[in-house]
Amino acid sequence: MIKRLSRPMGIGRIQAWVFGLSCFLLMLAPAFSPLAAQVLRRDSEFGRIFIWSGGEYRLYEAYGYGTAQDRLWQLEFNRHTAKGTLAEILGQNYIFQDRVTRRESYTDAEYWELFDSLPEWVRVAFQGYADGINRYLRDAATAVDRSAWLPWEFYYLGYMPSLWDVTDSLAILRSFLGTFGESNAKQLSNLTLYRFLVERYGAERGAAIFNDLHWMNDPDSPVTVPTGDPGSTQIEAPAAAFKQVHTEVYLDMDMEAVQRAAEAAAREEADLRALREALGFPPKLGSYAFVANGNKSASGKPMLFGGPQMMVYPSPDVVHDVYLKTILTPFNPTTPRINVAGIGVAGGPVVVIGHTDRLAWSLTSGIGNNIDTFIETVRPHPSVSGKFQYLHKGRWLDMEARTEVYKYRTSPIPGPLEIGREERSVVYRTIHGPVFQPATLAPDTTLAFANQRAHWKKDGETLIALMGINRARTLDEVERNVLRISGSLNVIYADVDGNIAYWQSGRIPVRAPGTDIRLPMRGTGEDEWQPRYWPIPHSRNPRQGFMANWNNKPAIWFDTNGDTFFGKQFRVSRLIELLDDPTLIPNRPADRDPIKLSIEDFRAIEQEIARVPPTGYRRPFVLRFLLQAINDMPDGDSRKNKLKAAGELLSSWDGYTIDNAISSQFTNPADRLFERCIARAIDKVFTPWLGSYTGSHASFNALVHVLEGGASSVPPSHDYIGDRSWKDVLTDSLWETMAELTETFQTDDMSQWRSPRALLRFPHTLCLFNPAVCAIGPPIPASNRSTYSQVIHLDKPVQAMNVLPSGQSGFLGYDLNNINVPILGPHMTDQRALFGAFEFKPTLLY
């Protein structure tokens, strides 16, 4: 059980009269005088930080200090994770994470080069933020009673954190932006499937099956940019659904090496994801956001909802609240005006998602196809032992190599930190990027695999852009910044002038003619990217009056990377339906305008889509086929009555996992029945053709294409069902699923085929070391929801509300008599009840 702690708040809470006097004196003070340093205030209800300053350096210095007050352990954990030094504090088991991190990221020297490349106003912010963290660390080191300054984790792990520098912030933000904004096609896995198909069915038929499974563009897939809208990016014709693979490129390749690399990469990805989830570090970000303009809004003013989904619910929360404002003074009449509120990540001075007094924005992960795997032809260096070369454009180039040293903790946890041992490995790079397979090159290595990123060493542009959005005043200013973002991010926008907008940012390279984005590229020089990028999908003020994104395809003309999710069925479709026709929103008052949306509607939509299954709203795409199959069964079939009862259950079901996002204690029985039936049907249709590849390459959307046949927007190249009937496939799948669930639940009463709803328990980073911190505060029922929510009404003044899953603080106190059980500080879980009930707190701008 976690105890509660009351602790001093440092420069936290200031009485109103003191605050007013401070602001007055601040306006009279030069920007760099001690008095101008900052006014940092906390609201008493939730402990949020509000910072005012006459100078930007002092503004961000105070932000760093306030973040350290709240999230000192999270700052420390984030920088060790982002810099690949986690094993130093947690032990040898985390060297695996450190190896991957250092391989795929930059050296310290490269981070300093990145910092030096930033404009002065951005460097000022990063330096001020770092100095604020260090001021707190120095105060903590000299405090008589450190228990009010140094959180429990440092006592449990037995060390004092070192001082901060700007490269720590750069590494953390690069790590988050990479998680948020990278997209690839799993090209090695696709190549193993492709070769299997060609070897089994021949070049032409094998390529056709591959296209059926990994289409490039389904024109029925839901999009954010309205098709044909004059304010939107349009390309004259949709891209082709299929692209012919140049088979000769891959037929003579060493497929054993490719297979080993594909399997090793898949294991590494799965292991890294599991480790990061266990630690509470986001393994991948999703997110949804939607916006309506004044024509679609009941108030006549734009509204915006932002809901980043970070896939984990750790304690403390991944993000925190912040409000930053610069004040113009007689001594600083030209100070750029910052007046921004939203969320930040512990480690960087950027407000990532939020609003100003004029505009609001939110971000979701994009699908920008910005990574390719290059297959490098490798040989040992002919004259230097232990070195390697790779073939590029007819020349053997020396492969870049550096030795990384991984120090690791040898002392037990809890207890004083001792770093007694180390391991070493060589990290390789080619002209295309880091070599990720094989992990170690050997004299007999002939192929190596490197990832090229379109945003490699362009992270500074993204940081400049995001900080520019923090201080922007108009749509055009925001757009200029969005166009600088190097990673693939969906940006949803609204402002007080009545505008709404959307962009999918990032650099998407134009590939060489004859290449296929679904498959690896040749590193020998034939497949180099062209020196230009694809247009950025965008829309300004569309006629329909609203837009939504839930990581879906941005526009009808946009080729995906062959990911099977981007088909006719995608989770954003339900969100679009609700925005288009508000009468579909459950429990909506009858007297509310049937066409226009209100703030209450936006909040209700969040609750509604929280019930959507993780894979999306799938019922409408298959149910009609299933019901027809049952109806067309011969009357003499002894199974028909029971299957009709199952069909009635599915017909009365709304297609959601749970009945109520707040109160449901069990999953809906129809959801289990439907999902298991569909999984069986996919297996029956595709396993005869794919064998063991079915699980990783056959998909729900591929099944929809097969059932729709020639009527599909991506019609299959041939009949996958053959002598069987698609009706038999569906009825057999349903019947077998009913038998399975009868055995699982020990009853044939379908209403009992339900499971207890999962709970979110908010584990701490150190849960793997200490069960006492595996649930911080009360749990809440799990659902398909965000890890932060904001609703912004772009009136004058802006009206905004948001909520965190837990709270602003991450400060755990300690008792030396029982070091295993930390003491819960204030504002750690005081938003949990709001979050569980889909409620909000107001966001304040002054």
JSON list of C-alpha atoms in Angstrom, two decimals, residues 104 174-184 284-285 365-371 451 453-456 459 487-489 561:
[
{"chain": "A", "resi": 104, "resn": "GLU", "atom": "CA", "xyz": [19.84, 3.68, -33.83]},
{"chain": "A", "resi": 174, "resn": "ARG", "atom": "CA", "xyz": [14.58, 12.66, -30.51]},
{"chain": "A", "resi": 175, "resn": "SER", "atom": "CA", "xyz": [13.55, 9.36, -28.90]},
{"chain": "A", "resi": 176, "resn": "PHE", "atom": "CA", "xyz": [9.93, 10.46, -28.49]},
{"chain": "A", "resi": 177, "resn": "LEU", "atom": "CA", "xyz": [9.75, 12.01, -31.95]},
{"chain": "A", "resi": 178, "resn": "GLY", "atom": "CA", "xyz": [11.20, 8.85, -33.45]},
{"chain": "A", "resi": 179, "resn": "THR", "atom": "CA", "xyz": [8.62, 6.73, -31.67]},
{"chain": "A", "resi": 180, "resn": "PHE", "atom": "CA", "xyz": [5.93, 9.16, -32.80]},
{"chain": "A", "resi": 181, "resn": "GLY", "atom": "CA", "xyz": [7.04, 9.87, -36.35]},
{"chain": "A", "resi": 182, "resn": "GLU", "atom": "CA", "xyz": [8.73, 6.84, -37.91]},
{"chain": "A", "resi": 183, "resn": "SER", "atom": "CA", "xyz": [7.02, 4.43, -40.29]},
{"chain": "A", "resi": 184, "resn": "ASN", "atom": "CA", "xyz": [8.39, 1.45, -42.20]},
{"chain": "A", "resi": 284, "resn": "LYS", "atom": "CA", "xyz": [4.86, 3.27, -30.06]},
{"chain": "A", "resi": 285, "resn": "LEU", "atom": "CA", "xyz": [2.45, 6.16, -30.20]},
{"chain": "A", "resi": 365, "resn": "SER", "atom": "CA", "xyz": [1.53, 9.41, -35.48]},
{"chain": "A", "resi": 366, "resn": "GLY", "atom": "CA", "xyz": [1.76, 9.49, -39.27]},
{"chain": "A", "resi": 367, "resn": "ILE", "atom": "CA", "xyz": [2.33, 6.72, -41.81]},
{"chain": "A", "resi": 368, "resn": "GLY", "atom": "CA", "xyz": [4.86, 8.60, -43.86]},
{"chain": "A", "resi": 369, "resn": "ASN", "atom": "CA", "xyz": [6.91, 5.71, -45.28]},
{"chain": "A", "resi": 370, "resn": "ASN", "atom": "CA", "xyz": [10.12, 7.41, -44.17]},
{"chain": "A", "resi": 371, "resn": "ILE", "atom": "CA", "xyz": [12.38, 4.39, -43.54]},
{"chain": "A", "resi": 451, "resn": "ASN", "atom": "CA", "xyz": [17.98, 1.37, -42.17]},
{"chain": "A", "resi": 453, "resn": "ARG", "atom": "CA", "xyz": [15.72, 7.39, -42.40]},
{"chain": "A", "resi": 454, "resn": "ALA", "atom": "CA", "xyz": [14.50, 10.41, -44.31]},
{"chain": "A", "resi": 455, "resn": "HIS", "atom": "CA", "xyz": [14.68, 12.41, -41.08]},
{"chain": "A", "resi": 456, "resn": "TRP", "atom": "CA", "xyz": [18.18, 11.27, -40.05]},
{"chain": "A", "resi": 459, "resn": "ASP", "atom": "CA", "xyz": [15.64, 16.44, -35.88]},
{"chain": "A", "resi": 487, "resn": "GLY", "atom": "CA", "xyz": [9.17, 13.21, -39.05]},
{"chain": "A", "resi": 488, "resn": "SER", "atom": "CA", "xyz": [5.76, 11.86, -40.02]},
{"chain": "A", "resi": 489, "resn": "LEU", "atom": "CA", "xyz": [3.19, 13.56, -37.81]},
{"chain": "A", "resi": 561, "resn": "ASN", "atom": "CA", "xyz": [3.68, 1.08, -47.43]}
]
